[in-house]
Amino acid sequence: MIKFGKGNLRVPQWSRRVFMVAGGCTPFRKYFPEYKLEELVMMGYKMMLEDNDLKMSPKEIKDQIQYCAYGEFADHFQDQLLCEAKIHDYLGLDPLWNNGIKTGGATGGAAVLNGAMAVASGYADTVLVCGWERMDEVDTRTGNFYISTAACKDFETRMGRIYSSYYAPMANRFAEAYNLSEVTRAKVAVKNRGYAMSNPNAQQPGHHTVEEVLESRMSAYPLRFLECCAMTAGSASVLLCNEEMAYKLSDHPVELFMAGGTHTLRVADRRHMEIPLLPNEPEGMYDDLLAESGRWPGFESFLAARFAAYLAYRMAGIKEPLDELDLVELHDAFTISDIQTYGDIGLRPYGQEPDYIESGDAYYGGKCPSNLSGGLLGTMHAVGATGIWQAAEVLWQIQGKYDKFHGDEKWWQRAGKEKPADWKSLQVPDAKQGLWISHAGVGSHVTCGILRKAW
Amino acid sequence: MSKAYEGPLATKFIGTPSEIYDDKGDFWVVDFPRSITHHHTYGLLTPFFKGLTEGKLMATKCTNPECTENSVWLPPRADCPDCYARTEWVEVPTVGKIYAYTMLDYAGIGIEMETPYWQVDVQIEGVDTIFKGYLKQGKPVTGMPVKAEFRTENPTHTILDVCWVPIEG
Ligand SMILES: [Zn+2]
């Protein structure tokens, strides 16, 4: 769609408020042969039930669940159709209704949105949202090919068989159009992989330097290996509730606002269109920018992310994202997609995205830190679980539980790792509101979720 | 009443035993190998792929007078997403300009070109979309003029039957 119809921009109005009260996840690894998939899912699900200070026993909570939204990216990876049925049975939740959700890299976010719709509509008061991916049954290059079949198989997949090659042209365009240096891109990788050092579940933590990032092996120019996330095996869960159940279950519930957007799978097909403006963007503010590029979103931006944020900010009544959000978790599958998103969700106006990093705003202690979890670059991208795990990380920040879930020896032991002597808390003091973005290949599906302290 | 089968029951295993890939821990990881062929249709887009083998770039255009966009699509599509009219085939120029590019070094399994190579996105006059392909020779820069070359002999019957080369001078 390149022109909005009268009804297309309606802001979603949920019939009931939706809350998130608990989250859980597994450690994230490249290769996780100690457990079958359903056993990994159980691990994250039990963490959600047992370790979130809920006011009911795990069995009592299980007895309250009425609906499950399951995220799984690719049947290829699981080598199992209808995995949802196996997982659901394994969690002992038959005959409750469950839906399998698939929206590429945004699968986790889409599962949360689906679960939220079930609460908002009244279908359910208590909803399990759970996602997983087992990307370790095939070697890395086969995995890259599997993922690339989420590009258009007739016109794109054969051109690279790896997603870095579909983001890399955007990176080159963006560098020319908006003056993005490779150093700024590398800083994103250094930042997020560095934050992953504090996360016991992280797959690829590391104190890297900008030089190391820029000297790492090239995947698709200009994107280097350290600028790309890895393949992961793991699972994540969150629990959604209506208002009454939220306060019955938790003294620290968090309210959820959420919307999604989509755009054509092939970047090639993204015709020029008007920019839907965020609440803080006055009419005409992008006239000069458009006069120069002649094309929006072009290869620089993501309509799906902009549209999701356009709706979600209005649902939550957010006017100035950078002032009103205490932290964000973005979908940094690649350094460039992370940076592209800053403009889409209004952390900076379009054209000034690099400044979000260069100003320090994006760092711990900055105005609105991003990816303190370690992000996809440092911690995980078990695709179906990713957008759910990101939500859990934002939830725990708002609940003041960063240290509980990242600093406690228990989690380091579970992950089979030693807690680093220089472990650093990344708890945002007094965090009240956070956002997370779940994003599918080259922005075909994007969800924007906002979590707000509700006690 | 039907009678149960009373013949000999002697089923033989005629498959291949699964190899153990990893038994270094308390678990077994076993191999499930496979080789599969899909029979994939190009449907109404078949003229595009045929066109490549004839040295032509065939796009589709919506010519519906009621349509607000009347876009020209490459990759083509049989139905206009703006007005839902059936589109028409048009031949478009086999020259264009580089809009974006990347050098692909580490490709996924099964890649059919020697790596590294340049993948390019080409803007063609009169076409509303930007067409992805690869550069057979030379080094791309944004705005560089290129012309299409076609694999008319021994075609692959895939999108790899068209590529781009710089226009000299
Ligand atoms: Zn039309």
XYZ file of C-alpha atoms and ligand atoms in Angstrom:
625
model
C 0.000 0.000 0.000
C 1.453 3.360 -0.874
C -1.548 5.541 -0.084
C -3.487 5.090 3.129
C -7.242 4.728 2.906
C -9.560 6.430 5.359
C -9.715 3.486 7.712
C -6.147 2.289 7.480
C -4.672 4.587 10.122
C -7.187 3.802 12.866
C -5.367 3.340 16.163
C -6.143 -0.032 17.779
C -8.507 0.189 20.733
C -8.338 -2.809 22.989
C -11.531 -3.717 24.800
C -9.601 -4.552 27.979
C -6.224 -3.509 29.361
C -3.414 -6.052 28.940
C -0.624 -6.753 31.418
C 2.613 -8.724 31.495
C 3.606 -10.250 34.820
C 6.360 -12.808 34.273
C 9.054 -13.960 31.886
C 11.446 -16.849 31.486
C 14.081 -18.126 29.100
C 16.775 -20.723 28.617
C 20.456 -20.081 28.302
C 21.175 -19.423 24.615
C 23.727 -21.471 22.731
C 24.890 -22.221 19.237
C 24.650 -25.974 19.938
C 22.412 -27.337 22.691
C 22.357 -31.121 22.332
C 21.806 -31.853 26.037
C 18.067 -31.208 25.631
C 15.346 -31.971 23.139
C 13.390 -28.963 21.951
C 10.371 -29.529 24.197
C 12.718 -29.925 27.167
C 14.288 -26.545 26.386
C 10.830 -24.990 26.159
C 9.897 -26.477 29.543
C 13.028 -24.949 31.061
C 12.096 -21.374 30.075
C 8.416 -21.917 30.911
C 9.240 -23.194 34.406
C 11.545 -20.239 35.025
C 8.610 -17.981 34.145
C 6.306 -19.815 36.572
C 8.732 -20.317 39.456
C 11.103 -17.344 39.572
C 8.974 -14.241 39.006
C 7.614 -13.759 42.562
C 4.122 -14.639 41.425
C 1.532 -14.997 44.174
C 0.339 -18.427 43.077
C 2.125 -21.748 42.799
C 3.213 -22.952 39.349
C 0.371 -25.504 39.396
C -2.199 -22.841 40.373
C -0.981 -20.597 37.534
C -1.108 -23.471 35.070
C -4.711 -23.990 36.181
C -5.469 -20.356 35.235
C -4.096 -20.421 31.661
C -6.777 -20.357 28.953
C -4.856 -19.752 25.746
C -1.353 -20.112 24.311
C 0.357 -18.175 21.520
C 3.393 -20.027 20.195
C 6.183 -18.516 18.137
C 8.316 -20.620 15.823
C 10.072 -19.150 12.787
C 10.795 -22.122 10.557
C 9.585 -25.671 10.290
C 12.853 -26.262 8.393
C 14.907 -25.737 11.510
C 12.736 -27.849 13.782
C 12.324 -30.453 11.020
C 8.874 -30.952 12.486
C 5.545 -29.671 11.234
C 3.033 -28.709 13.912
C 5.697 -28.454 16.551
C 3.162 -26.383 18.500
C 1.114 -29.507 19.170
C 4.115 -31.376 20.540
C 5.158 -28.482 22.776
C 1.606 -27.842 23.989
C 1.176 -31.482 24.922
C 4.597 -31.542 26.596
C 3.614 -28.535 28.739
C 0.456 -30.429 29.715
C -1.869 -27.746 28.386
C -4.264 -29.761 26.221
C -7.138 -29.136 25.419
C -6.635 -25.348 25.681
C -6.600 -23.575 22.342
C -3.198 -22.621 20.956
C -2.136 -20.750 17.845
C 1.170 -21.121 16.058
C 2.476 -17.737 14.942
C 4.958 -17.186 12.102
C 6.146 -13.782 10.972
C 9.821 -14.388 10.227
C 12.223 -12.636 12.568
C 9.259 -10.856 14.187
C 7.681 -14.158 15.194
C 8.307 -13.598 18.907
C 6.800 -10.126 18.846
C 3.895 -11.353 16.778
C 3.223 -14.106 19.324
C 3.100 -11.520 22.124
C 0.756 -9.359 20.034
C -1.439 -12.371 19.352
C -1.558 -13.258 23.048
C -2.349 -9.639 23.903
C -5.237 -9.653 21.431
C -6.647 -12.714 23.192
C -6.576 -10.884 26.538
C -7.813 -7.604 25.062
C -10.746 -9.270 23.364
C -11.810 -11.260 26.393
C -11.039 -14.635 24.846
C -8.716 -15.286 27.790
C -7.720 -13.746 31.127
C -4.386 -15.561 31.385
C -2.263 -16.308 28.331
C 1.009 -18.109 27.865
C 3.184 -16.655 25.099
C 6.043 -18.961 24.321
C 8.541 -19.265 21.491
C 11.524 -21.323 20.467
C 13.997 -22.139 17.744
C 16.413 -25.004 17.392
C 18.906 -23.813 14.778
C 21.583 -26.345 15.666
C 20.419 -29.351 13.635
C 22.154 -28.015 10.519
C 25.534 -26.417 9.865
C 25.768 -22.626 9.740
C 25.757 -22.237 5.960
C 22.755 -24.522 5.600
C 21.081 -22.490 8.332
C 21.857 -19.320 6.390
C 20.271 -20.842 3.321
C 17.157 -21.875 5.284
C 16.784 -18.326 6.587
C 17.322 -16.892 3.098
C 14.315 -18.844 1.868
C 12.374 -16.194 3.787
C 13.484 -13.844 1.006
C 11.627 -14.168 -2.316
C 12.640 -17.551 -3.716
C 12.084 -16.539 -7.325
C 13.898 -13.194 -7.352
C 16.138 -12.905 -4.276
C 17.116 -16.097 -2.470
C 19.502 -17.304 -5.192
C 21.286 -13.954 -5.129
C 23.024 -14.669 -1.850
C 21.424 -17.393 0.219
C 22.252 -15.332 3.289
C 20.370 -12.447 4.894
C 23.416 -10.247 5.417
C 23.413 -9.772 1.639
C 19.886 -8.346 1.731
C 20.727 -5.839 4.488
C 24.153 -4.898 3.143
C 22.858 -2.858 0.163
C 20.771 -0.900 2.679
C 23.895 -0.283 4.725
C 25.698 1.153 1.700
C 22.741 3.354 0.738
C 22.274 4.519 4.296
C 25.975 5.393 4.634
C 25.779 7.605 1.558
C 22.400 9.171 2.272
C 22.665 9.826 6.009
C 26.405 10.069 6.549
C 26.806 6.890 8.575
C 30.390 5.819 9.178
C 31.419 2.220 9.645
C 32.838 3.219 13.012
C 29.339 4.133 14.244
C 28.071 0.796 12.966
C 30.894 -0.998 14.741
C 30.094 0.842 17.971
C 26.666 -0.817 18.004
C 28.323 -4.247 17.909
C 30.843 -3.265 20.594
C 28.091 -1.871 22.830
C 25.660 -4.777 22.576
C 28.227 -7.561 22.763
C 29.730 -5.747 25.739
C 26.376 -5.595 27.544
C 26.004 -9.320 26.881
C 28.962 -9.820 29.252
C 26.523 -9.183 32.116
C 23.950 -11.663 30.814
C 24.415 -15.268 31.982
C 22.364 -16.547 29.042
C 24.370 -14.764 26.353
C 25.723 -16.753 23.434
C 28.292 -14.289 22.110
C 29.358 -11.900 24.874
C 32.624 -10.096 24.423
C 34.561 -6.926 25.169
C 35.448 -6.041 21.598
C 36.994 -2.934 20.108
C 35.797 -1.017 17.053
C 38.985 -2.172 15.308
C 38.201 -5.827 16.035
C 34.729 -5.432 14.574
C 36.045 -3.765 11.439
C 38.796 -6.346 11.052
C 36.461 -9.327 11.492
C 35.650 -11.407 8.433
C 33.433 -9.838 5.781
C 30.033 -11.429 5.298
C 28.503 -9.065 2.726
C 30.250 -5.715 2.295
C 30.124 -3.641 4.471
C 28.720 -6.019 7.106
C 31.345 -8.005 9.023
C 30.811 -11.141 11.072
C 30.821 -9.225 14.365
C 28.017 -7.023 12.977
C 25.750 -10.023 12.404
C 23.888 -12.097 14.979
C 24.441 -15.831 15.183
C 22.129 -18.839 15.069
C 20.817 -19.986 18.401
C 18.986 -22.808 20.146
C 16.725 -21.732 22.984
C 13.290 -20.712 24.187
C 11.474 -17.886 25.997
C 8.076 -17.339 27.635
C 6.018 -14.475 29.047
C 2.700 -14.493 30.875
C -0.032 -12.021 29.862
C -3.138 -11.257 31.937
C -6.148 -9.038 32.152
C -6.169 -6.401 34.887
C -7.805 -8.495 37.594
C -5.563 -11.522 37.130
C -2.449 -9.349 36.794
C -2.844 -7.948 40.300
C -3.866 -11.320 41.711
C -0.658 -12.812 40.346
C 1.818 -10.008 40.862
C 2.566 -6.985 43.026
C 4.540 -5.599 40.085
C 2.497 -5.978 36.908
C 3.436 -4.047 33.799
C 0.901 -2.764 31.268
C 1.347 -3.632 27.597
C 0.539 -1.555 24.504
C 1.392 -3.068 21.164
C 0.883 -2.857 17.414
C 2.474 -4.149 14.240
C 3.211 -3.190 10.670
C 4.252 -4.955 7.502
C 5.889 -4.183 4.196
C 6.562 -6.089 0.995
C 9.115 -8.853 1.446
C 11.194 -7.618 -1.466
C 12.898 -4.308 -0.763
C 12.901 -3.890 -4.546
C 9.127 -3.444 -4.512
C 9.023 -0.640 -1.947
C 7.621 2.249 -3.945
C 7.866 5.840 -2.801
C 5.192 6.915 -0.330
C 4.272 9.497 2.281
C 5.890 9.197 5.719
C 3.344 8.494 8.477
C 4.339 11.036 11.136
C 4.961 10.206 14.790
C 3.223 12.331 17.448
C 6.297 14.569 17.852
C 6.880 15.156 14.137
C 5.262 18.278 12.610
C 3.798 18.245 9.085
C 6.370 18.960 6.434
C 9.409 18.180 8.591
C 10.722 15.697 6.044
C 10.107 17.760 2.899
C 13.815 18.550 2.421
C 14.889 15.001 3.104
C 12.402 13.672 0.570
C 13.363 16.278 -2.015
C 16.889 14.897 -1.837
C 16.238 11.147 -1.767
C 13.011 11.187 -3.768
C 12.045 7.910 -2.212
C 10.765 6.815 1.196
C 11.249 4.344 2.806
C 13.715 3.494 0.037
C 16.546 1.284 1.190
C 17.160 3.449 4.252
C 14.087 2.952 6.416
C 11.416 0.459 7.405
C 7.778 1.352 6.772
C 6.692 -1.601 8.911
C 8.610 -0.280 11.933
C 7.377 3.261 11.365
C 3.769 2.093 11.051
C 4.006 -0.101 14.183
C 5.457 2.811 16.178
C 2.898 5.212 14.682
C 0.125 3.067 16.174
C 1.799 1.941 19.404
C 2.793 5.461 20.522
C -0.767 6.597 20.044
C -2.130 3.579 21.923
C 0.174 4.375 24.840
C -0.220 8.164 24.615
C 3.508 8.691 24.078
C 4.394 12.071 22.554
C 8.193 12.287 22.868
C 9.660 8.779 22.637
C 13.199 9.714 23.656
C 12.008 11.579 26.768
C 9.315 9.148 27.800
C 11.064 5.819 27.269
C 13.590 4.731 29.902
C 15.064 1.961 27.770
C 14.535 0.116 24.490
C 15.358 -3.329 23.157
C 15.824 -3.227 19.396
C 16.179 -6.012 16.871
C 19.918 -5.733 16.201
C 20.194 -8.790 13.942
C 22.618 -6.575 12.021
C 24.224 -3.329 13.123
C 22.605 -1.556 10.192
C 19.045 -2.718 10.907
C 19.465 -1.488 14.466
C 20.545 1.949 13.247
C 17.847 2.153 10.562
C 15.225 1.596 13.252
C 16.273 4.644 15.324
C 14.598 6.906 12.775
C 11.581 4.686 12.283
C 10.653 4.781 15.963
C 11.611 8.400 16.545
C 14.698 8.040 18.748
C 16.065 10.497 16.212
C 14.455 12.176 13.212
C 15.138 10.472 9.887
C 18.568 11.419 8.616
C 20.057 11.810 12.102
C 20.055 8.177 13.230
C 23.844 7.905 13.859
C 23.567 10.618 16.509
C 21.611 8.306 18.820
C 24.849 6.316 19.227
C 27.332 9.175 18.933
C 25.489 11.338 21.502
C 25.697 8.616 24.140
C 21.899 8.429 24.471
C 21.973 4.750 23.505
C 24.395 3.719 26.254
C 23.828 2.612 29.845
C 23.585 5.849 31.796
C 22.436 7.674 28.655
C 19.026 9.175 27.965
C 17.428 6.007 26.593
C 19.796 3.020 26.584
C 19.272 0.286 24.040
C 19.867 -3.456 24.200
C 21.189 -3.692 27.740
C 20.247 -7.373 27.434
C 23.096 -7.826 24.970
C 20.618 -7.808 22.103
C 20.626 -10.252 19.251
C 24.275 -9.515 18.497
C 25.485 -10.447 21.945
C 22.887 -12.675 23.511
C 20.633 -14.602 21.145
C 18.512 -14.931 18.057
C 16.603 -18.171 18.546
C 14.164 -16.574 16.149
C 10.754 -17.704 17.447
C 11.828 -16.855 20.988
C 13.592 -13.558 20.297
C 10.737 -11.048 20.498
C 9.427 -12.800 23.623
C 12.796 -12.799 25.354
C 13.269 -9.096 24.512
C 9.910 -8.385 26.174
C 10.988 -10.316 29.271
C 14.203 -8.291 29.478
C 12.223 -5.013 29.356
C 9.722 -6.375 31.899
C 12.496 -7.273 34.351
C 14.091 -3.836 33.971
C 10.793 -2.135 34.837
C 10.252 -4.519 37.748
C 13.751 -3.656 39.006
C 14.819 -7.289 38.581
C 17.775 -6.920 36.259
C 20.181 -8.046 38.991
C 17.928 -10.894 40.104
C 17.932 -12.430 36.636
C 21.446 -11.499 35.506
C 23.520 -11.238 38.662
C 22.334 -14.226 40.721
C 24.877 -17.069 40.703
C 21.976 -19.472 40.081
C 21.618 -18.373 36.451
C 25.323 -18.454 35.764
C 25.412 -21.993 37.108
C 22.394 -22.995 35.019
C 24.214 -21.693 31.956
C 27.321 -23.637 32.942
C 29.375 -20.465 33.194
C 31.350 -18.612 35.787
C 30.028 -15.181 36.718
C 32.704 -12.695 35.626
C 34.577 -11.007 38.460
C 33.909 -7.654 36.800
C 30.153 -8.345 36.386
C 28.309 -5.071 36.137
C 24.644 -4.357 36.867
C 22.816 -2.741 33.969
C 19.627 -2.051 35.926
C 18.184 1.270 34.741
C 17.387 3.171 37.953
C 13.642 3.651 38.405
C 12.740 2.449 34.897
C 9.037 3.079 34.304
C 8.541 2.571 30.624
C 10.336 0.645 27.899
C 9.862 -0.381 24.290
C 10.901 -3.369 22.261
C 10.969 -3.946 18.533
C 10.584 -7.353 16.929
C 11.577 -7.307 13.260
C 11.445 -9.736 10.341
C 13.798 -9.925 7.367
C 14.396 -6.541 5.769
C 11.397 -5.175 7.664
C 8.620 -7.330 6.255
C 6.924 -7.582 9.675
C 7.655 -5.410 12.681
C 5.942 -5.209 16.056
C 6.367 -2.354 18.503
C 5.557 -3.142 22.127
C 5.546 -0.702 25.013
C 5.653 -1.844 28.640
C 4.694 0.532 31.459
C 5.009 0.167 35.221
C 1.516 -0.403 36.641
C 1.875 -0.420 40.403
C -16.767 -61.758 7.974
C -13.306 -60.969 6.670
C -10.484 -63.254 7.551
C -7.186 -62.087 9.029
C -4.122 -62.379 6.790
C -2.403 -65.651 7.504
C 0.668 -65.470 5.240
C 4.289 -65.102 6.371
C 5.236 -61.875 8.224
C 8.851 -61.197 7.467
C 9.449 -57.442 7.067
C 13.014 -56.572 6.217
C 14.675 -53.242 7.147
C 15.686 -51.809 3.784
C 16.639 -48.276 4.961
C 19.956 -46.859 6.065
C 20.886 -46.876 9.761
C 21.185 -43.387 11.275
C 24.776 -42.516 12.022
C 25.554 -41.162 15.466
C 26.904 -37.640 14.958
C 27.706 -36.816 18.592
C 27.794 -39.072 21.658
C 30.429 -37.238 23.642
C 27.932 -36.312 26.396
C 25.017 -38.137 28.020
C 22.996 -37.715 24.847
C 22.943 -39.058 21.313
C 22.727 -36.745 18.328
C 21.883 -38.766 15.216
C 21.926 -37.797 11.530
C 18.741 -37.512 9.447
C 20.099 -37.014 5.898
C 17.908 -36.184 2.912
C 17.905 -35.017 -0.692
C 14.684 -33.547 -2.022
C 13.466 -32.033 -5.299
C 10.579 -29.564 -5.416
C 8.620 -29.036 -8.640
C 8.128 -25.257 -8.586
C 5.807 -23.375 -10.929
C 6.474 -19.880 -12.281
C 2.741 -19.646 -12.937
C 1.645 -16.459 -14.678
C 5.189 -15.083 -14.372
C 6.535 -17.687 -16.790
C 6.858 -15.079 -19.627
C 9.416 -13.238 -17.501
C 11.672 -16.292 -17.155
C 11.165 -17.213 -20.823
C 12.022 -13.604 -21.688
C 15.406 -13.910 -19.981
C 16.326 -16.808 -22.240
C 15.461 -14.551 -25.220
C 17.500 -11.578 -23.968
C 14.468 -9.561 -22.830
C 13.441 -7.967 -19.548
C 9.690 -8.404 -19.296
C 7.874 -6.333 -16.663
C 4.186 -5.942 -15.926
C 2.176 -2.747 -15.979
C -1.247 -1.980 -14.613
C -3.164 -0.251 -17.405
C -6.497 -0.003 -15.611
C -7.713 3.615 -16.149
C -9.339 3.499 -12.696
C -6.032 2.658 -11.004
C -4.378 5.460 -8.998
C -0.840 4.169 -9.580
C -0.525 2.265 -12.881
C 2.857 1.049 -11.656
C 5.372 -0.872 -13.740
C 6.593 -3.893 -11.819
C 9.916 -5.677 -12.089
C 9.900 -8.292 -10.540
C 6.608 -8.587 -12.377
C 3.288 -9.473 -10.801
C 0.197 -10.740 -12.572
C -2.267 -8.787 -10.438
C -2.065 -5.101 -9.535
C -1.980 -4.727 -5.727
C -3.435 -1.212 -5.971
C -6.612 -1.923 -7.963
C -6.555 -5.736 -8.364
C -6.699 -5.546 -12.177
C -4.783 -8.118 -14.230
C -1.539 -6.468 -15.372
C -0.078 -6.444 -18.907
C 3.375 -7.486 -20.095
C 5.740 -4.740 -21.250
C 9.339 -4.987 -22.367
C 11.538 -2.580 -20.386
C 14.995 -1.164 -21.191
C 17.954 -3.449 -20.551
C 19.986 -0.551 -19.211
C 19.839 1.064 -15.790
C 21.769 2.648 -12.950
C 23.163 1.105 -9.789
C 20.931 2.093 -6.848
C 22.587 -0.061 -4.170
C 25.102 -2.869 -3.992
C 27.038 -5.264 -1.795
C 30.001 -7.538 -2.259
C 28.960 -10.975 -1.131
C 31.810 -12.877 0.466
C 30.257 -15.440 2.808
C 27.209 -16.971 1.139
C 24.735 -19.608 2.277
C 25.044 -23.216 1.174
C 24.266 -23.968 -2.473
C 25.373 -20.579 -3.801
C 25.578 -20.782 -7.577
C 28.120 -18.025 -8.222
C 31.777 -17.972 -7.284
C 32.285 -15.787 -4.226
C 33.065 -13.005 -3.699
C 30.853 -11.218 -6.223
C 28.913 -7.991 -6.428
C 25.167 -8.125 -5.890
C 23.522 -5.000 -7.323
C 20.126 -3.289 -7.179
C 19.381 -1.591 -10.468
C 17.068 1.340 -11.128
C 15.568 1.200 -14.624
C 13.841 4.163 -16.219
C 10.095 3.716 -16.376
C 10.106 0.942 -13.764
C 8.658 1.758 -10.339
C 10.626 -0.886 -8.465
C 14.354 -1.551 -8.092
C 15.555 -4.800 -9.565
C 18.025 -7.050 -7.750
C 20.747 -8.843 -9.702
C 24.482 -9.339 -9.834
C 27.367 -7.620 -11.561
C 29.382 -9.910 -13.813
C 32.430 -7.655 -14.004
C 33.666 -4.306 -12.707
C 33.080 -2.528 -9.412
C 29.776 -0.790 -8.683
C 29.281 2.745 -7.446
C 25.930 4.385 -6.809
C 24.564 5.865 -10.023
C 26.870 3.865 -12.318
C 25.216 3.004 -15.675
C 24.937 -0.705 -16.388
C 23.447 -2.908 -19.069
C 21.920 -6.330 -18.788
C 23.437 -9.502 -20.153
C 21.467 -12.680 -20.557
C 22.315 -16.355 -20.381
C 20.509 -17.302 -23.580
C 22.666 -20.376 -24.127
C 22.427 -23.095 -21.490
C 20.018 -21.025 -19.396
C 19.468 -21.932 -15.732
C 15.736 -21.097 -16.010
C 16.169 -18.989 -12.881
C 16.723 -15.343 -12.040
C 20.448 -16.002 -12.532
C 19.867 -15.884 -16.322
C 20.228 -12.096 -16.189
C 23.215 -10.148 -14.868
C 24.689 -6.676 -15.313
C 27.895 -5.221 -16.703
C 29.171 -1.616 -16.638
C 28.486 0.537 -19.701
C 31.899 1.747 -20.838
C 32.601 5.473 -21.334
Zn -3.759 -1.029 -10.758
